[in-house]
The first five atom37 places (N, CA, C, CB, O) and aatype in JSON, in Angstrom:
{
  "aatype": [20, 20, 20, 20, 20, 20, 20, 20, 20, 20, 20, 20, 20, 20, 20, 20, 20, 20, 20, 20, 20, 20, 20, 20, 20, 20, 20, 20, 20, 20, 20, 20, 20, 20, 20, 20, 20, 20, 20, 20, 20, 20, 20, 20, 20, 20, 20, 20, 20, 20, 20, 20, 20, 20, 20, 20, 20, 20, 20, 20, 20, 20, 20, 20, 20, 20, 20, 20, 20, 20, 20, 20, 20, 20, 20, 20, 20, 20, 20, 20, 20, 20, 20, 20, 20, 20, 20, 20, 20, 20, 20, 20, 20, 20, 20, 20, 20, 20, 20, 20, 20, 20, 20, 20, 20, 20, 20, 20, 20, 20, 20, 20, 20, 20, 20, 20, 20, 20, 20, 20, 20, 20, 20, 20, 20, 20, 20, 20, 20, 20, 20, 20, 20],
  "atom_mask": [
    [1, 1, 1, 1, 1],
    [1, 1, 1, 1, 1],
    [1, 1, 1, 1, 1],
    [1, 1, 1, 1, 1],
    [1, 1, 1, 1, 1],
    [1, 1, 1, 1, 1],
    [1, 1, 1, 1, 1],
    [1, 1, 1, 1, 1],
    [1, 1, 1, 1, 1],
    [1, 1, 1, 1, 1],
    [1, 1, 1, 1, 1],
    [1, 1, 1, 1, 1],
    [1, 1, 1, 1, 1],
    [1, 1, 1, 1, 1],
    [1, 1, 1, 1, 1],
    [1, 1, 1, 1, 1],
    [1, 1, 1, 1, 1],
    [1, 1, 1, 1, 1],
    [1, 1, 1, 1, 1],
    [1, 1, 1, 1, 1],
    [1, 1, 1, 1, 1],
    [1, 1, 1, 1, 1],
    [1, 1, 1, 1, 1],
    [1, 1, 1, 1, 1],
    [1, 1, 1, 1, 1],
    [1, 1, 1, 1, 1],
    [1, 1, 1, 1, 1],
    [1, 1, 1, 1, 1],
    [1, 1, 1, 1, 1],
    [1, 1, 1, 1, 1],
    [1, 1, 1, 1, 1],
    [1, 1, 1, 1, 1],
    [1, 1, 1, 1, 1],
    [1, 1, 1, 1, 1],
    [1, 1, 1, 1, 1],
    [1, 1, 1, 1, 1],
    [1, 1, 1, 1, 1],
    [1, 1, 1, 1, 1],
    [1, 1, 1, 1, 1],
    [1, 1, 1, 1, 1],
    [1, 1, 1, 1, 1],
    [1, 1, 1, 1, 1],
    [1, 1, 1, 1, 1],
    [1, 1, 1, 1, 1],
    [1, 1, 1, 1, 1],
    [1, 1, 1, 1, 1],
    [1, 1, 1, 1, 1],
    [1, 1, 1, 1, 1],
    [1, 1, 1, 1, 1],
    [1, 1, 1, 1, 1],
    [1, 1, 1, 1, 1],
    [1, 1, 1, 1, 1],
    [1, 1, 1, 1, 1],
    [1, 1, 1, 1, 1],
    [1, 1, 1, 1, 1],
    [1, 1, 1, 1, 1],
    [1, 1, 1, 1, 1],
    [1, 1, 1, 1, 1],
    [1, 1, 1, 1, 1],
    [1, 1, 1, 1, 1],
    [1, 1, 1, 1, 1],
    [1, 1, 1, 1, 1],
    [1, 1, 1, 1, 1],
    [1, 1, 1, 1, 1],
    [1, 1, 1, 1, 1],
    [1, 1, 1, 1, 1],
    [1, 1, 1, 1, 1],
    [1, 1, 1, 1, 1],
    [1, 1, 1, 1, 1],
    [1, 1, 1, 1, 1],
    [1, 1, 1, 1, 1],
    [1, 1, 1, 1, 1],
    [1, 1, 1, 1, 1],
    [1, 1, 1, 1, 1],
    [1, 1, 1, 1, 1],
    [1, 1, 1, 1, 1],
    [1, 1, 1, 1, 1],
    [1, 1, 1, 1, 1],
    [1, 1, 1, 1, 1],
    [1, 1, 1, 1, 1],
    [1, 1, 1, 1, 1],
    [1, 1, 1, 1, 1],
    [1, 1, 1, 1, 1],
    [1, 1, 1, 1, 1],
    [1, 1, 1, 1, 1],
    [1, 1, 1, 1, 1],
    [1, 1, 1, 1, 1],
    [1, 1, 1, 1, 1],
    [1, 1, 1, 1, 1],
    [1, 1, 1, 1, 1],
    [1, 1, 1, 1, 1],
    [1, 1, 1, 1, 1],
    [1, 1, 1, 1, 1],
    [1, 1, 1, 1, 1],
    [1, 1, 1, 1, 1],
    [1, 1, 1, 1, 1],
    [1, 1, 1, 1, 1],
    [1, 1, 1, 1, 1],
    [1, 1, 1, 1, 1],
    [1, 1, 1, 1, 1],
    [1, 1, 1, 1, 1],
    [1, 1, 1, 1, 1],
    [1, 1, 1, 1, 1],
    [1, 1, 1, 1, 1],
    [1, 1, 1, 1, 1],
    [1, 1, 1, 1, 1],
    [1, 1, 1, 1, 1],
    [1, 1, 1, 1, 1],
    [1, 1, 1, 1, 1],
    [1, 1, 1, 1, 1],
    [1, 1, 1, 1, 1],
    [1, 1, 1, 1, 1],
    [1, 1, 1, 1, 1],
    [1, 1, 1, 1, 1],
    [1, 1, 1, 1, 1],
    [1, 1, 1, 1, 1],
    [1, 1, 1, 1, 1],
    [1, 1, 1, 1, 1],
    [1, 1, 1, 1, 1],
    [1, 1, 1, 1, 1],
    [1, 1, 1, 1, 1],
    [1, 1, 1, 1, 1],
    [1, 1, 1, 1, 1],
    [1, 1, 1, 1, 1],
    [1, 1, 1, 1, 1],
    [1, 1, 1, 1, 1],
    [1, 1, 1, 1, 1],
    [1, 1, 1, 1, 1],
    [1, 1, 1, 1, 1],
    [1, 1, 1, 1, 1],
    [1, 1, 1, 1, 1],
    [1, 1, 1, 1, 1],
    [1, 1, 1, 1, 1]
  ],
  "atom_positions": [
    [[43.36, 58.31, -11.71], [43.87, 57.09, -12.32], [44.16, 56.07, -11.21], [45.15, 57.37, -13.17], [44.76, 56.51, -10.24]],
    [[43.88, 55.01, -11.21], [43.55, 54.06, -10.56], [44.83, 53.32, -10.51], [42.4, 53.42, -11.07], [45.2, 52.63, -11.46]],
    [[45.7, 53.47, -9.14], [47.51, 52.77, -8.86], [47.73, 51.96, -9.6], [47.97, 51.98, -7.54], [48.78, 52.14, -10.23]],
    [[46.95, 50.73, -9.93], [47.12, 49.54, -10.77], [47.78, 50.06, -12.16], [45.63, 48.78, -11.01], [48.91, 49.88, -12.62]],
    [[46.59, 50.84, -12.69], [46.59, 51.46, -14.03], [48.03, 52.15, -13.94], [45.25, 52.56, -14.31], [48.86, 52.01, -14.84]],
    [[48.17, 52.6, -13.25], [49.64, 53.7, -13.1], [50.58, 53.17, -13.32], [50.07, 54.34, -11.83], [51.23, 53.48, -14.33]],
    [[51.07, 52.01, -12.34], [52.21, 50.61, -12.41], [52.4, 50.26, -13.76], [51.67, 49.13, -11.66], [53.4, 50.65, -14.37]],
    [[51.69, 49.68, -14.18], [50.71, 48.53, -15.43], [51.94, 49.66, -16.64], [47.86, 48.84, -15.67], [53.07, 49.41, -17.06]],
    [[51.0, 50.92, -16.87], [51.56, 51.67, -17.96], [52.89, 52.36, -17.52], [50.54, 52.7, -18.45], [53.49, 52.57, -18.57]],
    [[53.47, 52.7, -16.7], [55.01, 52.88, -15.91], [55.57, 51.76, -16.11], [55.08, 53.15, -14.29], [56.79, 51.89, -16.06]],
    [[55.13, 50.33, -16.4], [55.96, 49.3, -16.6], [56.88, 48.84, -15.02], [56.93, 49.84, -17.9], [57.82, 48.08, -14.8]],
    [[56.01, 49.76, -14.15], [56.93, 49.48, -13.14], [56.34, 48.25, -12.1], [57.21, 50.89, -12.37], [55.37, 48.24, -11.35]],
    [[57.51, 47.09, -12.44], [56.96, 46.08, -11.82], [57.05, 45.51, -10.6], [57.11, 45.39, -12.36], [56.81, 44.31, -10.53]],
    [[57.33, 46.1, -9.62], [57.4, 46.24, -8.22], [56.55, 46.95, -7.69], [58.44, 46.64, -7.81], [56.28, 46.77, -6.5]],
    [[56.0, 47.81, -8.32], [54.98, 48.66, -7.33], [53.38, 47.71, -7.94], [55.02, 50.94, -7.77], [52.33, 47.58, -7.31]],
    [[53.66, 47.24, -9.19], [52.1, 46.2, -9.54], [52.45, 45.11, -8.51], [51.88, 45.33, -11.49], [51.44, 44.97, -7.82]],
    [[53.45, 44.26, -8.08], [53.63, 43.16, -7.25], [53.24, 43.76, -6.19], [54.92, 42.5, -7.17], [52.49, 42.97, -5.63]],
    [[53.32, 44.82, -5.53], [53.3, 45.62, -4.64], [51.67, 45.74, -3.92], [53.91, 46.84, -5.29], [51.4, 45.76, -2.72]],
    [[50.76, 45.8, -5.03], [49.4, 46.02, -4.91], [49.03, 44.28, -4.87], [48.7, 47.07, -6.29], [47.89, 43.89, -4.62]],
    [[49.77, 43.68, -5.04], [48.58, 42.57, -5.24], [48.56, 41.36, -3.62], [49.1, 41.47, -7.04], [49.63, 40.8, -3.41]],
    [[47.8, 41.16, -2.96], [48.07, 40.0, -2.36], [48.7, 39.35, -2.25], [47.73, 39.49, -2.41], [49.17, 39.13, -3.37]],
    [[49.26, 38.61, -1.34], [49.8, 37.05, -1.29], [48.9, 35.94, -1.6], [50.27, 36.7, 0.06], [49.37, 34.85, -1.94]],
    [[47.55, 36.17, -1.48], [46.57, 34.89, -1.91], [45.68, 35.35, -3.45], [45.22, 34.57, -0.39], [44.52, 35.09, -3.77]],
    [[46.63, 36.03, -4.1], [46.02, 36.47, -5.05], [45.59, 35.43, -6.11], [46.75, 37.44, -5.49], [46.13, 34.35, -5.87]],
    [[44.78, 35.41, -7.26], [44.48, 34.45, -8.05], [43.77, 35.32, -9.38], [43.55, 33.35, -7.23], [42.84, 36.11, -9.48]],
    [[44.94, 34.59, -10.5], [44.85, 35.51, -11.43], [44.3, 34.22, -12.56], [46.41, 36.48, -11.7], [44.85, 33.13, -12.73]],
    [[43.26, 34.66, -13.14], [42.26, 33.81, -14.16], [43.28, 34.66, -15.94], [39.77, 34.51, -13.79], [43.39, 35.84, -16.29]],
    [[43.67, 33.64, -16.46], [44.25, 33.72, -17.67], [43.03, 33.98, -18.89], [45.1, 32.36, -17.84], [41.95, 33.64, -18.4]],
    [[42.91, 34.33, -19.9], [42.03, 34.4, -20.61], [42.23, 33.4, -22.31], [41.9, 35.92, -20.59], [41.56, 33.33, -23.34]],
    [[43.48, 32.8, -21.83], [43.89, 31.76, -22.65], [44.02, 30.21, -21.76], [45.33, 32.28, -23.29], [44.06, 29.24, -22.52]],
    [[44.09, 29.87, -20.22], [44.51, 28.32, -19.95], [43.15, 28.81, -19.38], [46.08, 27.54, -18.99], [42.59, 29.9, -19.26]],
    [[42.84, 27.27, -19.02], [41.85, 27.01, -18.35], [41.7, 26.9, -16.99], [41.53, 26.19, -18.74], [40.54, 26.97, -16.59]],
    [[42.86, 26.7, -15.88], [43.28, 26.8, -14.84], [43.34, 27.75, -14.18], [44.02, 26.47, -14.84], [44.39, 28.24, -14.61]],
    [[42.84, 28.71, -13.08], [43.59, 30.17, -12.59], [44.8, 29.73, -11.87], [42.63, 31.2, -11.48], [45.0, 28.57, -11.5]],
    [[45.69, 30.86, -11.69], [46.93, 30.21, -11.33], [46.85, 30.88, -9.72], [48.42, 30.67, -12.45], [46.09, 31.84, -9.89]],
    [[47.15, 30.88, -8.55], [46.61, 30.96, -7.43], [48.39, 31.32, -6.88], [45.54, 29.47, -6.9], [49.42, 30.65, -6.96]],
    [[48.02, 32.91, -6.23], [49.56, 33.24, -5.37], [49.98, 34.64, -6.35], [51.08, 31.59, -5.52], [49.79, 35.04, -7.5]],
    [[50.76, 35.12, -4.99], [51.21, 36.16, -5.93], [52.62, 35.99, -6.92], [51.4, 37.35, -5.05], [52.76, 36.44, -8.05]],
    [[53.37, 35.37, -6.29], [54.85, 35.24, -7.35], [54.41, 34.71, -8.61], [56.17, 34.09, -6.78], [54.94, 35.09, -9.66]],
    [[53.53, 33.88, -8.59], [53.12, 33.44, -9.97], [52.62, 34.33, -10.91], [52.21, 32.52, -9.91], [52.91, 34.31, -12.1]],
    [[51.9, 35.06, -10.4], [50.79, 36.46, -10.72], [51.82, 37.27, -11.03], [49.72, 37.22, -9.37], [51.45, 37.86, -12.05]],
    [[52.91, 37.64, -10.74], [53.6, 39.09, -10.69], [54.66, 38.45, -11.85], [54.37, 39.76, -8.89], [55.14, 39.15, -12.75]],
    [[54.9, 37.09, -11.69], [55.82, 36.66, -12.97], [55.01, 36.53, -14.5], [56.49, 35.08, -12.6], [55.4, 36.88, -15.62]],
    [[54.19, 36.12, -14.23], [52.57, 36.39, -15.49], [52.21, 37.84, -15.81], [50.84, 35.79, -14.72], [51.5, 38.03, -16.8]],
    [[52.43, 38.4, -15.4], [52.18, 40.24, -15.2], [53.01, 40.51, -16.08], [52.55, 41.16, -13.69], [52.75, 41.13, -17.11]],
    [[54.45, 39.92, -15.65], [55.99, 40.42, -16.47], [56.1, 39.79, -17.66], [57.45, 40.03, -15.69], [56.97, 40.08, -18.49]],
    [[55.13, 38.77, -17.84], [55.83, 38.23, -19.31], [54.37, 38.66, -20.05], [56.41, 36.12, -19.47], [54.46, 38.8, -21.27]],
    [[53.29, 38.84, -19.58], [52.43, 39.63, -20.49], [52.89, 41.04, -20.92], [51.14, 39.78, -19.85], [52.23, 41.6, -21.79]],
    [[54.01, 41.68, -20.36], [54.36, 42.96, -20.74], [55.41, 43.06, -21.76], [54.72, 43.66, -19.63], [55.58, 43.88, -22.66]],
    [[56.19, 41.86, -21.33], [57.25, 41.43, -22.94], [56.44, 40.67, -24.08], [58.72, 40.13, -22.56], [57.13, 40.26, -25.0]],
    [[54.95, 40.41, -24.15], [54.26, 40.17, -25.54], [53.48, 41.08, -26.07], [53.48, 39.12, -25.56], [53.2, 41.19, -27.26]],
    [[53.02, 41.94, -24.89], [52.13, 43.18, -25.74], [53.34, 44.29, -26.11], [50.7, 44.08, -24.56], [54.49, 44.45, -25.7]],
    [[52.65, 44.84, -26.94], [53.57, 46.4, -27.27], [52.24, 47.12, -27.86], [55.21, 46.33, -28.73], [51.13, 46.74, -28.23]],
    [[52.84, 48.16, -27.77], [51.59, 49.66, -28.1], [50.29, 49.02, -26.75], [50.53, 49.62, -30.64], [49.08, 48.76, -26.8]],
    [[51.22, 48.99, -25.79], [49.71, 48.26, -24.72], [49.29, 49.94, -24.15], [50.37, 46.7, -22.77], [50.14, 50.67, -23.63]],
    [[48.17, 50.27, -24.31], [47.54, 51.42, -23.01], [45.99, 51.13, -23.06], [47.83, 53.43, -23.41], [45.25, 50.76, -23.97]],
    [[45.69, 51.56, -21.13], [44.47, 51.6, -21.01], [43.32, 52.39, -21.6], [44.48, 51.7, -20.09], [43.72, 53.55, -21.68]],
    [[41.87, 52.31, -22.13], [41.44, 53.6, -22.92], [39.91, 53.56, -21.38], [40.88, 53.25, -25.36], [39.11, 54.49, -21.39]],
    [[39.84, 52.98, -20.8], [38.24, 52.91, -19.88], [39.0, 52.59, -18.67], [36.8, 51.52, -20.33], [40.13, 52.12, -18.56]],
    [[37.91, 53.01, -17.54], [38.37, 52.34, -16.49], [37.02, 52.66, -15.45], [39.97, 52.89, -16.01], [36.79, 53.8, -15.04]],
    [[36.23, 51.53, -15.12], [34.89, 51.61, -14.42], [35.24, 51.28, -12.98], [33.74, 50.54, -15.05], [36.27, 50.61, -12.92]],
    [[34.76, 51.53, -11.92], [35.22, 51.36, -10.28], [33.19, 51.0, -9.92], [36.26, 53.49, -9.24], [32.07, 51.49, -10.07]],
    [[33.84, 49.92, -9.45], [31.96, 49.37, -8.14], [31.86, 50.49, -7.64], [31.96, 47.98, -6.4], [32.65, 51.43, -7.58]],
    [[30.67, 50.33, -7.2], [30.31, 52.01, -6.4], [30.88, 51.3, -4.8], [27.9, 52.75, -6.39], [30.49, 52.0, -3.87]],
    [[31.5, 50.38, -4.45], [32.18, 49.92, -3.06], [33.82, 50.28, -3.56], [31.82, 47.92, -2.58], [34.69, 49.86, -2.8]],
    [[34.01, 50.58, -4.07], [35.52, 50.6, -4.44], [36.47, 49.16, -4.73], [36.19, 51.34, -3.22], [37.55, 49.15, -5.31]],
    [[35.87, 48.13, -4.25], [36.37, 46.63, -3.94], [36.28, 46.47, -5.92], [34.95, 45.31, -2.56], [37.42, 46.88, -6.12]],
    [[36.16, 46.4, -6.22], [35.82, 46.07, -8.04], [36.14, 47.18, -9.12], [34.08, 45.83, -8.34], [35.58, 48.27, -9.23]],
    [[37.16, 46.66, -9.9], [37.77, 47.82, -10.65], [37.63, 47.16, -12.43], [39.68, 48.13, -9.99], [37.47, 45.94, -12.5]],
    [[37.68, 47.72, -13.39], [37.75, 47.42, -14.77], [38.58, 48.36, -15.63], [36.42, 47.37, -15.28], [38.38, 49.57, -15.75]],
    [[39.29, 47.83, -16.04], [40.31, 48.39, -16.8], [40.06, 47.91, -18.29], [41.73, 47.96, -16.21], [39.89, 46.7, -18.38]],
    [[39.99, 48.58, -19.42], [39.86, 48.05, -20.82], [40.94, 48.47, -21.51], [38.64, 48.45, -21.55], [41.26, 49.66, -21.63]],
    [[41.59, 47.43, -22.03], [42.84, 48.21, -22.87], [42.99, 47.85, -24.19], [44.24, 47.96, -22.3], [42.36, 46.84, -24.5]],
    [[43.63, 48.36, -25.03], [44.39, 47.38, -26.39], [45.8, 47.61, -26.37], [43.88, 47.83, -28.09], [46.55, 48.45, -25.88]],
    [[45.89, 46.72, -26.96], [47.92, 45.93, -27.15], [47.82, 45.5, -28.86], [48.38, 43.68, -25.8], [46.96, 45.49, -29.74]],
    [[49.27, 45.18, -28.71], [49.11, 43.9, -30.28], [50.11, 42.97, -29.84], [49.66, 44.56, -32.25], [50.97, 43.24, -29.0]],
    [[49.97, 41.83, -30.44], [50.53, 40.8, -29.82], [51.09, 40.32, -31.63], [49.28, 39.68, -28.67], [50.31, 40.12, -32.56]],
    [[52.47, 40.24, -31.69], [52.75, 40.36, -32.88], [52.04, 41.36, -33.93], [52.66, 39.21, -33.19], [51.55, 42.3, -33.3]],
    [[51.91, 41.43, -34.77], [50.58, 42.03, -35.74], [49.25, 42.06, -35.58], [50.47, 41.47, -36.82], [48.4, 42.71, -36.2]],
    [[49.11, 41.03, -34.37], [47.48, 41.27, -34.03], [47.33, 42.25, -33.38], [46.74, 40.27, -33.28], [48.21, 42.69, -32.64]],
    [[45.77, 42.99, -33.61], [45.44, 44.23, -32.16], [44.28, 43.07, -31.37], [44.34, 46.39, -32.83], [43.53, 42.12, -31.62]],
    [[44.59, 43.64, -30.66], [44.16, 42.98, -29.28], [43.26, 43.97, -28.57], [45.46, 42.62, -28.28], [43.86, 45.0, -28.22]],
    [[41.83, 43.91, -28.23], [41.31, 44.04, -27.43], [40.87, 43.75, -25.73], [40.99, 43.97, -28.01], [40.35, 42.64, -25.8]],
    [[40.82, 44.09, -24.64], [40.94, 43.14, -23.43], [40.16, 43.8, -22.44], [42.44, 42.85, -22.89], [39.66, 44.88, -22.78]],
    [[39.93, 43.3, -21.09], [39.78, 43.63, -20.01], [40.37, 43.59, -18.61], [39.08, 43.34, -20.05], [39.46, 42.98, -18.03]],
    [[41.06, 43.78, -17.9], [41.46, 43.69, -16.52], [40.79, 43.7, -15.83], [42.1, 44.34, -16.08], [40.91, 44.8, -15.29]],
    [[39.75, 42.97, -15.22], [38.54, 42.5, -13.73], [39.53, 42.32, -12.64], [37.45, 40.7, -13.89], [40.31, 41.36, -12.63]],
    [[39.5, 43.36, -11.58], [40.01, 43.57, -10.55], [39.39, 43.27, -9.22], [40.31, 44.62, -10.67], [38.16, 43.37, -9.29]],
    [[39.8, 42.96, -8.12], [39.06, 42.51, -7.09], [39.82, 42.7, -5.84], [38.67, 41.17, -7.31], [40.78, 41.99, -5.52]],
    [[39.24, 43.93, -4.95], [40.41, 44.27, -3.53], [39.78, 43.78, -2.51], [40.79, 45.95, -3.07], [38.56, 43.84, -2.42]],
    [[40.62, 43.17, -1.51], [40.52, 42.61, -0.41], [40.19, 43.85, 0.79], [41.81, 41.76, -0.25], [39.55, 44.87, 0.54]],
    [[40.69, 43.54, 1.93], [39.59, 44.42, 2.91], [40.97, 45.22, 3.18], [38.54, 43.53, 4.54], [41.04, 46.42, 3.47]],
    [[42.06, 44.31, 3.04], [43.4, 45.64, 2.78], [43.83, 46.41, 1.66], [44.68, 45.17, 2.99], [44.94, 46.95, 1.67]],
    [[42.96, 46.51, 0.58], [43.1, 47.23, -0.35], [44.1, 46.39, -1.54], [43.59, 48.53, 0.25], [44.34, 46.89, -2.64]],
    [[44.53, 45.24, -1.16], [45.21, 44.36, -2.32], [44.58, 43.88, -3.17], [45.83, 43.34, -2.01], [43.37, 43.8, -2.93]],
    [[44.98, 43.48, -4.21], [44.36, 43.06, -5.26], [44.36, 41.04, -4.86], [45.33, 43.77, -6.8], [45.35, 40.37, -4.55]],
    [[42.83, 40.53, -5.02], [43.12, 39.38, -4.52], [42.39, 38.46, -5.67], [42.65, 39.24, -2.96], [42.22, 37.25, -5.73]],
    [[42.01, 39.52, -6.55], [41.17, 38.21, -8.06], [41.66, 39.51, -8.89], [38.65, 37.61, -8.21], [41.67, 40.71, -8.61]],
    [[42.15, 38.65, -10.2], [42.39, 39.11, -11.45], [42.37, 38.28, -12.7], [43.49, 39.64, -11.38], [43.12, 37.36, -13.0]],
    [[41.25, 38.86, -13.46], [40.64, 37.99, -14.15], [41.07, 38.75, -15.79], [38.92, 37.83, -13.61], [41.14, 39.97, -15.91]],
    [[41.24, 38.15, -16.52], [41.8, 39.28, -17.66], [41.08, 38.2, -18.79], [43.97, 39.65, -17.82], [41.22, 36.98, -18.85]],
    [[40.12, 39.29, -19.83], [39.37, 38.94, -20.94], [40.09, 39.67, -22.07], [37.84, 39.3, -20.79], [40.73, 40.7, -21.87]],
    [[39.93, 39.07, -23.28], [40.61, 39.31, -24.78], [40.0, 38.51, -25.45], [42.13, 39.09, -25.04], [39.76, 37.3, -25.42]],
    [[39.61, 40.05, -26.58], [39.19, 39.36, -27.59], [39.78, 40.47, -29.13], [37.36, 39.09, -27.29], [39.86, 41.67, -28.87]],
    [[40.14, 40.03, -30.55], [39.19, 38.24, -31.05], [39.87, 37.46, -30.6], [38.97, 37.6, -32.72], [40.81, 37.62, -29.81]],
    [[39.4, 36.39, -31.12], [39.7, 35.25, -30.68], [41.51, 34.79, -31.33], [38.34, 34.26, -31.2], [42.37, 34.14, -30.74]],
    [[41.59, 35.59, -33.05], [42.92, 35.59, -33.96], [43.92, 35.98, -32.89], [42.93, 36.74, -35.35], [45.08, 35.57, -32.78]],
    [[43.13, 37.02, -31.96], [43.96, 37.63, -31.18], [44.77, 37.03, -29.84], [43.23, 38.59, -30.87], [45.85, 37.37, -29.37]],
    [[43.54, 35.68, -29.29], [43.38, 35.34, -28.22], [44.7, 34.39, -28.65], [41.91, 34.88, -27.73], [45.82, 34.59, -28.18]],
    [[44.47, 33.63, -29.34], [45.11, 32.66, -29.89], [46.79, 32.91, -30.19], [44.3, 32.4, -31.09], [47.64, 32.03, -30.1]],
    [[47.06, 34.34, -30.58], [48.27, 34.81, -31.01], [49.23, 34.99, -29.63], [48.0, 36.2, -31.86], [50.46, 34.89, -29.59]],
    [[48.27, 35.29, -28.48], [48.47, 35.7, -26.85], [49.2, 34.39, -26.67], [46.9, 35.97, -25.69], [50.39, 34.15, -26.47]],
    [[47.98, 33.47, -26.81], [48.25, 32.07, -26.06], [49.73, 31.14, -26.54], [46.81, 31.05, -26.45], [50.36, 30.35, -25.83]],
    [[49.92, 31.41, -27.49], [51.36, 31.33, -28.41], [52.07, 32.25, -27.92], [51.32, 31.58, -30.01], [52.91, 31.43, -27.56]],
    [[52.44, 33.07, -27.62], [53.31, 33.89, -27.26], [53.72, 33.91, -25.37], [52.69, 35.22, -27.89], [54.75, 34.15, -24.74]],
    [[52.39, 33.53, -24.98], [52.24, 33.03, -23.48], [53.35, 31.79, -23.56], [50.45, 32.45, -23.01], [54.48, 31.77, -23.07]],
    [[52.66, 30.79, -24.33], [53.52, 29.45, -23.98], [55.21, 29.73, -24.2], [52.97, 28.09, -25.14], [56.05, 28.95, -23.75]],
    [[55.5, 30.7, -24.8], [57.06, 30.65, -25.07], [57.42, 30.98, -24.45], [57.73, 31.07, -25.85], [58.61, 30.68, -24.43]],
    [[56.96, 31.87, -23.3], [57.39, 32.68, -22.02], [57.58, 31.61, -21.28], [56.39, 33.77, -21.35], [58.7, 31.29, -20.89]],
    [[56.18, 30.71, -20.92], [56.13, 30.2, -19.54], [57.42, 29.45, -18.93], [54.97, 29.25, -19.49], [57.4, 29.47, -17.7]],
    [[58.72, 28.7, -19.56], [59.35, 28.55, -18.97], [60.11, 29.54, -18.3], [59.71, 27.91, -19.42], [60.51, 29.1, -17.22]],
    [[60.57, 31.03, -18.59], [60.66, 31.81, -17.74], [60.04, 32.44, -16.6], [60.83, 32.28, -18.18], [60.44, 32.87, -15.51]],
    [[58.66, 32.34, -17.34], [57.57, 33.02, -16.27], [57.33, 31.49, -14.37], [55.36, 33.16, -17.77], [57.04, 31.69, -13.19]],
    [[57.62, 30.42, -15.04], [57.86, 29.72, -13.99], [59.03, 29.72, -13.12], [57.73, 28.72, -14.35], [59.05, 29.41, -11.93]],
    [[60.0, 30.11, -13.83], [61.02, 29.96, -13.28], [61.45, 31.17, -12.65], [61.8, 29.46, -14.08], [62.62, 31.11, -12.24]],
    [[60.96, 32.05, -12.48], [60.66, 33.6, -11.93], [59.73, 33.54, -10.77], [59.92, 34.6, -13.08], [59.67, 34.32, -9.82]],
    [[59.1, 32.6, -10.98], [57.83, 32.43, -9.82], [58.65, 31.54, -8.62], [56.18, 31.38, -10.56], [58.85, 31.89, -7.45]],
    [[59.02, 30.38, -9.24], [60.11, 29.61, -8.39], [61.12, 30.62, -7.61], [61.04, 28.64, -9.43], [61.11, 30.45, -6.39]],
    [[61.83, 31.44, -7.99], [63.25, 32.08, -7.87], [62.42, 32.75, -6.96], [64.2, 32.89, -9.17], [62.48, 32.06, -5.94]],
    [[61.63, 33.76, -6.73], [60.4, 34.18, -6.11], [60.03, 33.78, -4.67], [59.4, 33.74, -6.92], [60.13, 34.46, -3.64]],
    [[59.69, 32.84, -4.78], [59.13, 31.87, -3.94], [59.97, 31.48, -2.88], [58.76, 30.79, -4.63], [59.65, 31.26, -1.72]],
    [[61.39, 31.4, -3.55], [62.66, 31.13, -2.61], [63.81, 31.84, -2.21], [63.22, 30.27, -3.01], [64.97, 31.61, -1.89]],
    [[62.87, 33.04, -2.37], [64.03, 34.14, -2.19], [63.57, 34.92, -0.53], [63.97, 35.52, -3.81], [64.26, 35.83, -0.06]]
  ]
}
């Protein structure tokens, strides 16, 4: 089982901050923007874990270089089930430095992206607190 995967479902969110870069850049599968850094990434991590519930991984594919990882999971996001992907990407120190996360349907995508926006003033303000600590 692949550390990420381990953290992720342990809920333990210091050892996922732990794996990821400082120049990390995590691609949302709801904004259009990637958001670039890790405090931002590790505060986005934490508030995707207070909208999914029943979240576990069921696949998990590795590049034959080890640098590229895929994780497939389902969640539900209110009453929706949620289908997804985790696209992983390790640097030459073994951090995670691209994270790209796909979901689908779309009922589903949409239910995320609503539930995202109610977070984000925490999830910013976690990234801030972060940043200056």
């Amino acid at each position: 089982m692949h550390p990420f995967r381990k953290a992720v479902e342990a809920e333990d969110h210091a050892a996922i901050e732990a794996l990821l870069a400082e120049n990390v850049v995590f691609t949302s599968p709801v904004a259009f923007k990637p958001y670039p850094g890790k405090a931002i990434t590790a505060s986005i991590l934490r508030g995707v874990s207070r909208v999914f519930t029943d979240f576990h991984y069921v696949r998990e594919t590795a590049g034959a270089d080890g640098r590229d990882h895929a994780l497939v999971f389902k969640a539900k996001v209110g009453d929706r089930e949620i289908d997804g992907c985790d696209f992983l990407h390790f640097d030459e120190d073994g951090k995670i430095d691209d994270l790209m996360v796909m979901v689908r349907p779309m009922s589903a995508a949409q239910a995320l992206a609503a539930a995202m926006g109610a977070e984000f003033e925490r999830i910013t303000r976690e990234a801030t607190e972060a940043m200056g600590a």
